Amino acid sequence: MLEALAVSIPIGKQAIVIGAGIGGLSAARALADYFEQVMVLERDTMPVAPIHRVGTPQAQHVHGLLASGLNALRALFPNFEQDLVQAGAVPLRAGLDVRVERPEFNPFPQRDLGWIGYSMSRPLLEHTVRQQLKGHRNIIVRQQCRAENVLATSDGGRVRAVQCENRDGTSELLTADIVIDASGRGNLTLALLKSTNRPRPEETVIGVDCHYTTALIAIPPTAPTDWKGVFTFPEAPASTCGALMLPIENNRWIATLGGRHGVSASGEWEGFLRYAKQLRTSTVYDAIKHCTPPERLPQFGFPESVWRHFERLPDLPIGLLPLGDAICRFNPVYGQGMSVAVQEASVLHRLLNARSALGDPLVGLSAAFFQEAVPLIEAPWAIAASLDFIYPQTRGERPANIEGAHKFGRALNRIAARDPAVHKLTIEVQHLLKPRGALLTPELVDRVQAEIAAVC
Ligand SMILES: Cc1cc2nc3c(=O)[nH]c(=O)nc-3n(C[C@H](O)[C@H](O)[C@H](O)COP(=O)(O)OP(=O)(O)OC[C@H]3O[C@@H](n4cnc5c(N)ncnc54)[C@H](O)[C@@H]3O)c2cc1C
């Protein structure tokens, strides 16, 4: 439950959010309790229906929402879950409804782990969040409005305005007490740091060279009944070909075929099917081979994951806060980005609540924010990095003892296949509900070591 449902003390007149993606919309909700007006600037035309828009090209591909992200959205928007279901999101019982095919397990044991998640297109998710904001009269989403510059006071110490270009081409200066850069790229934040003589943040980069090709397919009446979705992992490191196919609204599958390091599925249907046929199992191919070909198969290349370490800078201009992908772009394969962005918005809300009675609540806000956001990012980043470096072509600093970590992971999976409690724990960690340390209890480490010894 949000802190502000109890008390909210106004902090300022106008908050500006750049970008109406998942991070920006969630941040707007967090700000709405503390600022008289929250203006969200979005360069796109916002569709009235849950359909694709150009500003988020990634939204045409499969977008899983982790349980931690769902929880954070529920906390920000009390009606979120019910509205999502009403809009057509497909409930999935964790551990049971998605057939997970790993090299040693085809499939991994399917069992009900006790909670429900939802599967839907990214446009539907975003649309549902936009609908939630309608209940907040002080939030204005200004569409076809491109933020061009964030301006600081003459001493560079504090943000004061955002310069934007409106749909008719006119330029406008909007004053702001706080500016959240949820533009995905974060270029305006970098430009402001430069113009106020601050250094650029250091970056950790992992070159993953992922490639996605996606088909939206009407689910045929002959679809298997023992699964609703399927996740086919590649035989790593020999192959990078994998697939994730999930059910979404309007009785469709969203099927994404992925590859890495130069391997990718074709953007035409025959080639797409050929790639599906070459996957480690025939599950996806068998399910889609007789389906009606979609009109188009969008593709997306994701060269590298990038984490900008704003937390290492001596300071940021007071009132400036990057959020979501503007801080960290995760490898999409692990489905973490949206969930982390929403959790960051929840952190923002909590901090505004805790600081609202201070003389100048915005002084020190960014430092306090990064203190909480960094651990939120660290966990998914480490999970992704460990798995990315299974491939020798992955670029960047390999985590220490990565071979040991992979051996540990494989043994843990074997235990999870046999033991429902361990299965549940691994999925909770993957969904960022529990810290990675939960997998390192002395008892579990002993069991994993015994498993490793037994296999050697
Ligand atoms: C192929 C792919 C698949 C993915 N799959 C998943 C997944 O399964 N699960 C998951 O959780 N995450 C996934 N992600 C990551 C997810 O898309 C991002 O983490 C998430 O969208 C970040 O939200 P955001 O609000 O920071 O940025 P975005 O959602 O990208 O939103 C940025 C917004 O800012 C607007 N904008 C940009 N510049 C300006 C400007 N100057 N002025 C005004 N508006 C501007 C854009 O139009 C856009 O609407 C995937 C990413 C990719 C690339």
Coordinates of C-alpha atoms and ligand atoms in Angstrom, one line a residue:
M1 CA 0.0 0.0 0.0
L2 CA 1.3 3.4 -0.8
E3 CA 2.6 5.6 2.0
A4 CA 0.7 8.6 0.7
L5 CA -2.6 7.0 1.2
A6 CA -1.9 7.9 4.8
V7 CA -0.4 11.4 4.5
S8 CA 0.9 13.6 1.7
I9 CA 2.6 16.9 2.2
P10 CA 3.0 19.0 -1.0
I11 CA 6.6 19.4 -2.1
G12 CA 6.4 21.6 -5.2
K13 CA 4.2 23.1 -8.0
Q14 CA 5.2 21.3 -11.1
A15 CA 6.9 18.0 -11.7
I16 CA 7.9 17.0 -15.3
V17 CA 8.4 13.5 -16.5
I18 CA 10.1 12.9 -19.9
G19 CA 8.6 9.9 -21.6
A20 CA 5.3 8.1 -21.1
G21 CA 6.7 4.5 -21.1
I22 CA 6.3 2.2 -18.2
G23 CA 8.9 4.0 -16.1
G24 CA 7.5 7.5 -16.9
L25 CA 3.9 6.6 -16.2
S26 CA 4.8 4.9 -12.9
A27 CA 6.9 7.8 -11.9
A28 CA 4.1 10.2 -12.7
R29 CA 1.8 8.3 -10.2
A30 CA 4.5 8.5 -7.6
L31 CA 4.9 12.3 -8.0
A32 CA 1.2 13.0 -8.1
D33 CA 0.9 12.8 -4.3
Y34 CA 3.5 15.5 -3.8
F35 CA 3.3 18.0 -6.6
E36 CA 0.4 20.2 -7.6
Q37 CA 0.8 19.2 -11.2
V38 CA 2.6 16.4 -12.9
M39 CA 3.2 16.9 -16.6
V40 CA 4.3 13.9 -18.7
L41 CA 5.9 14.9 -22.0
E42 CA 5.7 12.2 -24.7
R43 CA 6.9 12.7 -28.3
D44 CA 4.5 10.0 -29.6
T45 CA 0.8 10.3 -30.2
M46 CA -0.7 8.1 -27.5
P47 CA -3.1 5.6 -28.9
V48 CA -6.5 5.5 -27.4
A49 CA -6.5 1.7 -27.8
P50 CA -3.9 -0.8 -26.7
I51 CA -1.9 -0.7 -29.9
H52 CA 1.7 -0.3 -30.9
R53 CA 3.3 3.2 -31.1
V54 CA 6.6 4.2 -32.7
G55 CA 8.4 5.5 -29.6
T56 CA 8.7 2.1 -28.0
P57 CA 9.8 -0.2 -30.9
Q58 CA 10.7 -2.9 -28.4
A59 CA 7.0 -3.1 -27.5
Q60 CA 6.3 -5.3 -30.6
H61 CA 8.2 -8.1 -28.9
V62 CA 7.3 -10.5 -26.1
H63 CA 7.3 -8.5 -22.8
G64 CA 7.0 -10.6 -19.7
L65 CA 6.1 -8.9 -16.4
L66 CA 7.9 -10.4 -13.4
A67 CA 6.0 -10.9 -10.2
S68 CA 8.0 -8.2 -8.5
G69 CA 6.9 -5.8 -11.2
L70 CA 3.3 -6.8 -10.9
N71 CA 3.4 -6.3 -7.1
A72 CA 4.9 -2.8 -7.6
L73 CA 2.2 -1.9 -10.1
R74 CA -0.5 -3.2 -7.8
A75 CA 0.9 -1.0 -5.0
L76 CA 1.0 2.1 -7.2
F77 CA -2.4 1.4 -8.8
P78 CA -5.0 -0.3 -6.5
N79 CA -7.2 -1.4 -9.5
F80 CA -4.4 -2.4 -11.7
E81 CA -4.8 -6.2 -11.6
Q82 CA -8.5 -6.2 -12.0
D83 CA -8.3 -3.8 -14.9
L84 CA -5.5 -5.8 -16.6
V85 CA -7.6 -8.9 -16.4
Q86 CA -10.7 -7.1 -17.7
A87 CA -8.6 -5.8 -20.6
G88 CA -7.8 -9.3 -21.6
A89 CA -4.5 -10.2 -20.0
V90 CA -4.1 -14.0 -19.7
P91 CA -3.6 -15.4 -16.2
L92 CA -0.7 -17.9 -15.9
R93 CA -0.1 -20.0 -12.8
A94 CA 3.6 -19.7 -12.0
G95 CA 5.5 -22.9 -12.6
L96 CA 2.5 -24.7 -14.2
D97 CA 1.2 -23.0 -17.3
V98 CA 4.4 -22.3 -19.2
R99 CA 6.3 -25.3 -20.5
V100 CA 9.9 -24.6 -19.8
E101 CA 12.3 -26.7 -21.9
R102 CA 15.9 -26.7 -20.7
P103 CA 18.7 -28.8 -22.1
E104 CA 18.5 -31.4 -19.3
F105 CA 14.7 -31.2 -19.0
N106 CA 12.2 -31.3 -21.8
P107 CA 10.1 -30.1 -20.1
F108 CA 11.1 -28.9 -16.6
P109 CA 8.6 -30.4 -14.2
Q110 CA 5.4 -28.3 -14.4
R111 CA 3.9 -27.6 -11.0
D112 CA 1.8 -24.9 -9.4
L113 CA 4.0 -22.7 -7.3
G114 CA 1.2 -20.9 -5.7
W115 CA 0.8 -17.5 -7.5
I116 CA -0.6 -16.1 -10.6
G117 CA 1.1 -13.8 -13.1
Y118 CA -0.3 -12.3 -16.3
S119 CA 0.6 -12.4 -19.9
M120 CA -0.3 -9.6 -22.3
S121 CA 1.2 -7.5 -25.0
R122 CA 3.3 -4.6 -23.9
P123 CA 0.8 -2.1 -25.5
L124 CA -2.0 -3.6 -23.4
L125 CA 0.1 -3.3 -20.2
E126 CA 1.0 0.3 -21.0
H127 CA -2.6 1.1 -22.0
T128 CA -3.8 -0.3 -18.6
V129 CA -1.3 1.9 -16.7
R130 CA -2.4 4.9 -18.7
Q131 CA -6.0 4.2 -17.8
Q132 CA -5.0 4.2 -14.1
L133 CA -3.6 7.7 -14.4
K134 CA -6.9 9.0 -15.5
G135 CA -8.0 8.8 -11.9
H136 CA -5.3 11.5 -11.0
R137 CA -6.6 14.8 -12.1
N138 CA -3.2 16.5 -11.5
I139 CA -1.4 14.3 -14.0
I140 CA -1.4 15.6 -17.6
V141 CA 0.1 13.6 -20.4
R142 CA 1.1 16.0 -23.2
Q143 CA 1.5 14.0 -26.4
Q144 CA 3.4 14.9 -29.5
C145 CA 5.6 16.9 -27.3
R146 CA 9.4 16.3 -27.5
A147 CA 11.6 17.4 -24.6
E148 CA 14.6 19.0 -26.1
N149 CA 16.6 20.3 -23.1
V150 CA 16.6 20.2 -19.4
L151 CA 17.7 23.6 -18.1
A152 CA 19.4 24.4 -14.8
T153 CA 19.8 27.5 -12.7
S154 CA 22.7 29.7 -13.6
D155 CA 25.0 28.1 -11.1
G156 CA 24.1 24.6 -12.5
G157 CA 22.9 23.5 -9.0
R158 CA 19.3 22.8 -9.7
V159 CA 16.9 22.1 -12.5
R160 CA 14.5 24.9 -13.4
A161 CA 12.7 24.0 -16.6
V162 CA 12.3 21.8 -19.6
Q163 CA 12.3 23.1 -23.1
C164 CA 10.1 21.2 -25.4
E165 CA 8.8 21.2 -28.9
N166 CA 5.0 21.0 -29.3
R167 CA 3.0 19.3 -32.0
D168 CA 2.7 22.5 -34.0
G169 CA 6.5 23.0 -34.0
T170 CA 6.4 25.8 -31.4
S171 CA 9.0 25.8 -28.6
E172 CA 7.9 26.2 -25.0
L173 CA 9.7 26.5 -21.7
L174 CA 8.0 24.6 -18.9
T175 CA 9.2 25.4 -15.4
A176 CA 9.8 22.4 -13.1
D177 CA 10.7 21.7 -9.5
I178 CA 11.7 18.2 -10.4
V179 CA 12.5 16.5 -13.8
I180 CA 12.3 12.7 -14.1
D181 CA 14.1 11.5 -17.2
A182 CA 12.2 8.4 -18.2
S183 CA 13.1 8.8 -21.9
G184 CA 14.7 5.3 -22.2
R185 CA 17.9 6.7 -23.6
G186 CA 18.6 9.4 -21.0
N187 CA 20.3 11.7 -23.5
L188 CA 18.9 14.9 -22.0
T189 CA 20.3 13.9 -18.6
L190 CA 23.8 13.4 -20.1
A191 CA 23.5 16.7 -21.9
L192 CA 22.5 18.5 -18.7
L193 CA 25.5 17.0 -16.9
K194 CA 27.7 18.2 -19.6
S195 CA 26.3 21.7 -19.7
T196 CA 26.7 22.0 -15.9
N197 CA 30.3 20.8 -16.1
R198 CA 29.7 17.5 -14.5
P199 CA 31.3 14.3 -15.6
R200 CA 29.5 11.6 -17.6
P201 CA 28.7 8.6 -15.4
E202 CA 30.9 5.5 -15.8
E203 CA 29.2 2.7 -17.6
T204 CA 29.3 -1.1 -17.2
V205 CA 28.6 -2.6 -20.6
I206 CA 28.0 -6.3 -21.5
G207 CA 28.0 -7.0 -25.3
V208 CA 25.3 -9.6 -25.8
D209 CA 24.2 -9.1 -29.4
C210 CA 20.7 -10.4 -29.0
H211 CA 18.3 -10.5 -31.9
Y212 CA 14.5 -10.9 -31.7
T213 CA 12.0 -11.8 -34.4
T214 CA 8.4 -11.8 -33.4
A215 CA 5.1 -13.2 -34.7
L216 CA 1.6 -12.5 -33.5
I217 CA -0.4 -15.6 -34.2
A218 CA -4.1 -16.5 -33.7
I219 CA -4.1 -19.5 -31.4
P220 CA -5.6 -22.4 -33.3
P221 CA -8.3 -24.7 -31.9
T222 CA -5.8 -27.5 -32.1
A223 CA -3.4 -25.8 -29.7
P224 CA -1.9 -28.1 -27.0
T225 CA -3.9 -28.1 -23.8
D226 CA -1.0 -29.1 -21.4
W227 CA 0.6 -25.6 -21.7
K228 CA -0.4 -22.0 -22.4
G229 CA 3.1 -20.8 -23.2
V230 CA 6.5 -22.3 -23.9
F231 CA 10.0 -21.3 -23.2
T232 CA 12.7 -23.2 -25.2
F233 CA 16.2 -22.6 -24.0
P234 CA 19.1 -23.1 -26.3
E235 CA 21.8 -25.7 -25.8
A236 CA 24.3 -23.1 -24.6
P237 CA 27.1 -22.4 -25.4
A238 CA 26.9 -24.5 -28.6
S239 CA 23.7 -22.7 -29.8
T240 CA 22.0 -19.4 -29.1
C241 CA 18.7 -20.3 -30.7
G242 CA 15.8 -20.0 -28.3
A243 CA 12.1 -19.2 -28.2
L244 CA 9.5 -17.7 -25.9
M245 CA 5.9 -18.0 -26.9
L246 CA 3.2 -16.6 -24.6
P247 CA -0.6 -16.2 -24.8
I248 CA -1.8 -12.6 -25.0
E249 CA -5.1 -10.8 -25.2
N250 CA -7.6 -11.7 -28.0
N251 CA -6.6 -15.3 -28.1
R252 CA -3.2 -14.8 -29.7
W253 CA 0.3 -16.1 -29.2
I254 CA 3.2 -13.8 -29.2
A255 CA 6.1 -15.9 -30.4
T256 CA 9.6 -14.5 -30.2
L257 CA 12.5 -16.4 -31.7
G258 CA 15.9 -15.2 -30.5
G259 CA 19.5 -15.7 -31.3
R260 CA 22.8 -14.1 -30.3
H261 CA 26.1 -13.1 -31.9
G262 CA 25.0 -13.0 -35.5
V263 CA 22.3 -15.7 -35.3
S264 CA 18.8 -14.5 -36.0
A265 CA 15.5 -15.8 -37.3
S266 CA 14.2 -14.5 -40.6
G267 CA 11.7 -11.7 -41.0
E268 CA 9.6 -13.7 -43.4
W269 CA 7.3 -16.5 -42.4
E270 CA 8.9 -19.4 -44.2
G271 CA 12.3 -18.5 -42.7
F272 CA 10.7 -18.0 -39.3
L273 CA 9.3 -21.5 -39.4
R274 CA 12.6 -22.9 -40.6
Y275 CA 14.3 -21.3 -37.5
A276 CA 11.5 -22.6 -35.2
K277 CA 12.2 -26.1 -36.7
Q278 CA 15.8 -25.9 -35.8
L279 CA 15.2 -25.2 -32.1
R280 CA 16.3 -27.8 -29.6
T281 CA 12.7 -29.2 -29.4
S282 CA 9.9 -29.2 -31.9
T283 CA 7.3 -27.8 -29.5
V284 CA 7.0 -24.3 -30.9
Y285 CA 7.3 -25.4 -34.5
D286 CA 4.6 -28.1 -34.1
A287 CA 2.3 -25.5 -32.5
I288 CA 2.6 -22.8 -35.2
K289 CA 3.5 -24.6 -38.4
H290 CA -0.1 -24.7 -39.7
C291 CA -1.1 -21.2 -38.4
T292 CA -2.0 -18.3 -40.5
P293 CA 1.1 -16.3 -41.3
P294 CA 1.1 -12.8 -39.7
E295 CA 1.3 -9.8 -41.9
R296 CA 4.7 -8.8 -40.6
L297 CA 7.4 -10.1 -38.4
P298 CA 9.1 -7.2 -36.6
Q299 CA 12.8 -7.6 -35.6
F300 CA 14.9 -6.0 -32.9
G301 CA 18.7 -6.0 -32.4
F302 CA 20.0 -5.4 -28.8
P303 CA 23.7 -5.1 -28.9
E304 CA 24.6 -4.4 -25.3
S305 CA 23.3 -4.1 -21.8
V306 CA 24.4 -0.8 -20.3
W307 CA 24.3 0.4 -16.7
R308 CA 25.1 4.0 -16.1
H309 CA 26.6 4.5 -12.7
F310 CA 25.0 7.9 -11.7
E311 CA 25.5 6.8 -8.1
R312 CA 29.2 7.3 -8.5
L313 CA 28.9 11.0 -9.5
P314 CA 29.7 13.5 -6.8
D315 CA 26.2 15.0 -7.4
L316 CA 23.4 15.7 -9.9
P317 CA 21.6 19.0 -10.3
I318 CA 19.0 19.1 -7.5
G319 CA 15.6 17.9 -8.9
L320 CA 17.1 15.8 -11.7
L321 CA 16.4 12.1 -11.6
P322 CA 16.9 9.5 -14.4
L323 CA 14.8 6.4 -14.1
G324 CA 14.2 3.1 -15.8
D325 CA 16.2 2.4 -19.0
A326 CA 17.8 5.8 -18.7
I327 CA 19.8 4.3 -15.8
C328 CA 20.1 0.7 -16.9
R329 CA 19.2 -1.2 -20.0
F330 CA 19.0 -4.8 -19.2
N331 CA 19.4 -7.7 -21.6
P332 CA 15.7 -8.2 -22.6
V333 CA 16.0 -12.0 -22.6
Y334 CA 15.5 -12.1 -18.8
G335 CA 12.4 -9.8 -18.8
Q336 CA 13.6 -7.5 -16.0
G337 CA 13.5 -3.9 -17.4
M338 CA 9.9 -3.0 -16.8
S339 CA 9.8 -4.5 -13.3
V340 CA 12.9 -2.7 -12.2
A341 CA 11.6 0.6 -13.7
V342 CA 8.3 0.3 -11.7
Q343 CA 10.1 -0.6 -8.5
E344 CA 12.3 2.5 -9.0
A345 CA 9.1 4.6 -9.2
S346 CA 8.0 3.0 -5.9
V347 CA 11.3 3.9 -4.3
L348 CA 10.7 7.5 -5.5
H349 CA 7.3 7.5 -3.9
R350 CA 8.6 6.2 -0.6
L351 CA 11.4 8.8 -0.6
L352 CA 9.2 11.7 -1.4
N353 CA 6.9 10.6 1.4
A354 CA 9.8 10.3 3.9
R355 CA 11.3 13.6 2.9
S356 CA 8.2 15.7 2.3
A357 CA 8.4 17.4 5.8
L358 CA 12.0 18.4 5.3
G359 CA 12.9 22.1 4.6
D360 CA 14.0 21.3 1.0
P361 CA 12.9 17.7 0.3
L362 CA 14.7 17.6 -3.1
V363 CA 18.1 18.3 -1.7
G364 CA 19.8 14.9 -1.4
L365 CA 16.9 13.1 -3.1
S366 CA 19.0 11.7 -6.0
A367 CA 21.7 10.3 -3.6
A368 CA 18.9 8.7 -1.5
F369 CA 17.3 7.4 -4.6
F370 CA 20.4 5.8 -6.0
Q371 CA 21.2 4.2 -2.6
E372 CA 18.0 2.3 -2.9
A373 CA 17.9 1.9 -6.7
V374 CA 21.4 0.4 -7.0
P375 CA 20.5 -2.8 -5.0
L376 CA 17.4 -3.1 -7.1
I377 CA 19.5 -3.0 -10.2
E378 CA 22.4 -5.1 -8.9
A379 CA 20.4 -8.3 -8.4
P380 CA 18.9 -8.6 -11.9
W381 CA 22.1 -7.3 -13.5
A382 CA 24.1 -10.1 -11.8
I383 CA 21.6 -12.8 -12.8
A384 CA 21.7 -11.6 -16.4
A385 CA 25.5 -11.2 -16.5
S386 CA 26.1 -14.7 -15.1
L387 CA 23.9 -16.3 -17.8
D388 CA 25.2 -14.0 -20.6
F389 CA 28.8 -15.1 -20.0
I390 CA 27.9 -18.7 -20.8
Y391 CA 28.7 -17.6 -24.3
P392 CA 32.4 -17.0 -25.0
Q393 CA 31.5 -14.2 -27.5
T394 CA 29.9 -12.1 -24.8
R395 CA 31.9 -8.9 -24.3
G396 CA 32.7 -7.2 -21.0
E397 CA 34.2 -8.0 -17.7
R398 CA 33.4 -11.6 -16.8
P399 CA 32.2 -12.1 -13.2
A400 CA 34.6 -13.8 -10.9
N401 CA 34.4 -17.6 -10.9
I402 CA 31.9 -17.7 -13.6
E403 CA 32.5 -21.4 -14.4
G404 CA 31.8 -22.2 -10.7
A405 CA 28.6 -20.2 -10.9
H406 CA 27.4 -22.0 -14.0
K407 CA 28.1 -25.4 -12.3
F408 CA 26.2 -24.2 -9.3
G409 CA 23.3 -23.1 -11.4
R410 CA 23.1 -26.4 -13.3
A411 CA 23.2 -28.4 -10.1
L412 CA 20.6 -26.1 -8.5
N413 CA 18.3 -26.7 -11.4
R414 CA 18.5 -30.4 -11.0
I415 CA 17.6 -30.1 -7.4
A416 CA 14.8 -27.7 -8.3
A417 CA 13.4 -30.3 -10.7
R418 CA 13.1 -32.8 -7.9
D419 CA 12.2 -30.5 -5.0
P420 CA 9.1 -28.2 -5.3
A421 CA 10.3 -25.9 -2.5
V422 CA 13.6 -25.3 -4.2
H423 CA 11.8 -24.9 -7.6
K424 CA 9.7 -22.2 -6.0
L425 CA 12.7 -20.5 -4.4
T426 CA 14.6 -20.3 -7.7
I427 CA 11.6 -18.8 -9.5
E428 CA 11.1 -16.3 -6.7
V429 CA 14.7 -15.2 -7.1
Q430 CA 14.3 -15.0 -10.9
H431 CA 11.1 -12.8 -10.4
L432 CA 13.1 -10.5 -8.0
L433 CA 10.8 -11.4 -5.1
K434 CA 13.7 -12.7 -3.1
P435 CA 17.4 -11.8 -3.0
R436 CA 20.0 -14.0 -4.7
G437 CA 21.4 -14.7 -1.2
A438 CA 18.3 -16.8 -0.6
L439 CA 20.0 -19.4 -2.8
L440 CA 23.1 -19.4 -0.8
T441 CA 21.9 -20.7 2.6
P442 CA 24.4 -23.2 4.1
E443 CA 21.8 -26.0 3.8
L444 CA 21.2 -25.3 0.1
V445 CA 24.9 -24.8 -0.7
D446 CA 25.6 -28.2 0.9
R447 CA 22.9 -29.8 -1.2
V448 CA 24.2 -28.2 -4.4
Q449 CA 27.8 -29.3 -3.6
A450 CA 26.7 -32.8 -3.0
E451 CA 24.8 -32.7 -6.3
I452 CA 27.9 -31.5 -8.1
A453 CA 30.0 -34.2 -6.5
A454 CA 27.5 -36.9 -7.4
V455 CA 27.6 -35.9 -11.1
C456 CA 31.4 -35.7 -11.4
Ligands
LIG1 C1 13.3 -6.5 -27.5 C2 13.0 -6.1 -26.1 C3 12.2 -7.0 -25.3 C4 12.0 -6.6 -24.0 N1 11.3 -7.5 -23.2 C5 11.1 -7.2 -21.9 C6 10.4 -8.1 -21.1 O1 10.0 -9.2 -21.5 N2 10.1 -7.7 -19.8 C7 10.6 -6.5 -19.3 O2 10.3 -6.2 -18.2 N3 11.3 -5.7 -20.1 C8 11.6 -6.0 -21.4 N4 12.3 -5.1 -22.1 C9 12.8 -3.9 -21.5 C10 11.7 -2.8 -21.5 O3 11.2 -2.6 -22.7 C11 12.3 -1.5 -20.9 O4 13.0 -1.9 -19.7 C12 11.2 -0.6 -20.4 O5 10.4 -0.2 -21.5 C13 11.8 0.6 -19.8 O6 10.8 1.6 -19.6 P1 11.2 3.2 -19.7 O7 10.0 3.9 -19.3 O8 12.5 3.4 -19.0 O9 11.5 3.4 -21.2 P2 10.5 3.2 -22.5 O10 9.4 2.3 -22.1 O11 11.4 2.9 -23.6 O12 9.8 4.6 -22.7 C14 10.5 5.8 -23.1 C15 9.5 6.8 -23.5 O13 10.1 8.1 -23.7 C16 9.6 8.7 -24.9 N5 10.6 9.7 -25.2 C17 11.9 9.4 -25.6 N6 12.6 10.6 -25.8 C18 11.7 11.6 -25.6 C19 11.7 13.0 -25.6 N7 12.9 13.6 -25.9 N8 10.6 13.7 -25.3 C20 9.5 13.1 -25.0 N9 9.3 11.7 -25.0 C21 10.4 11.0 -25.2 C22 9.5 7.5 -25.8 O14 8.7 7.8 -26.9 C23 8.9 6.4 -24.9 O15 7.5 6.5 -24.9 C24 12.5 -5.4 -23.4 C25 13.3 -4.6 -24.2 C26 13.6 -5.0 -25.5 C27 14.5 -4.1 -26.4

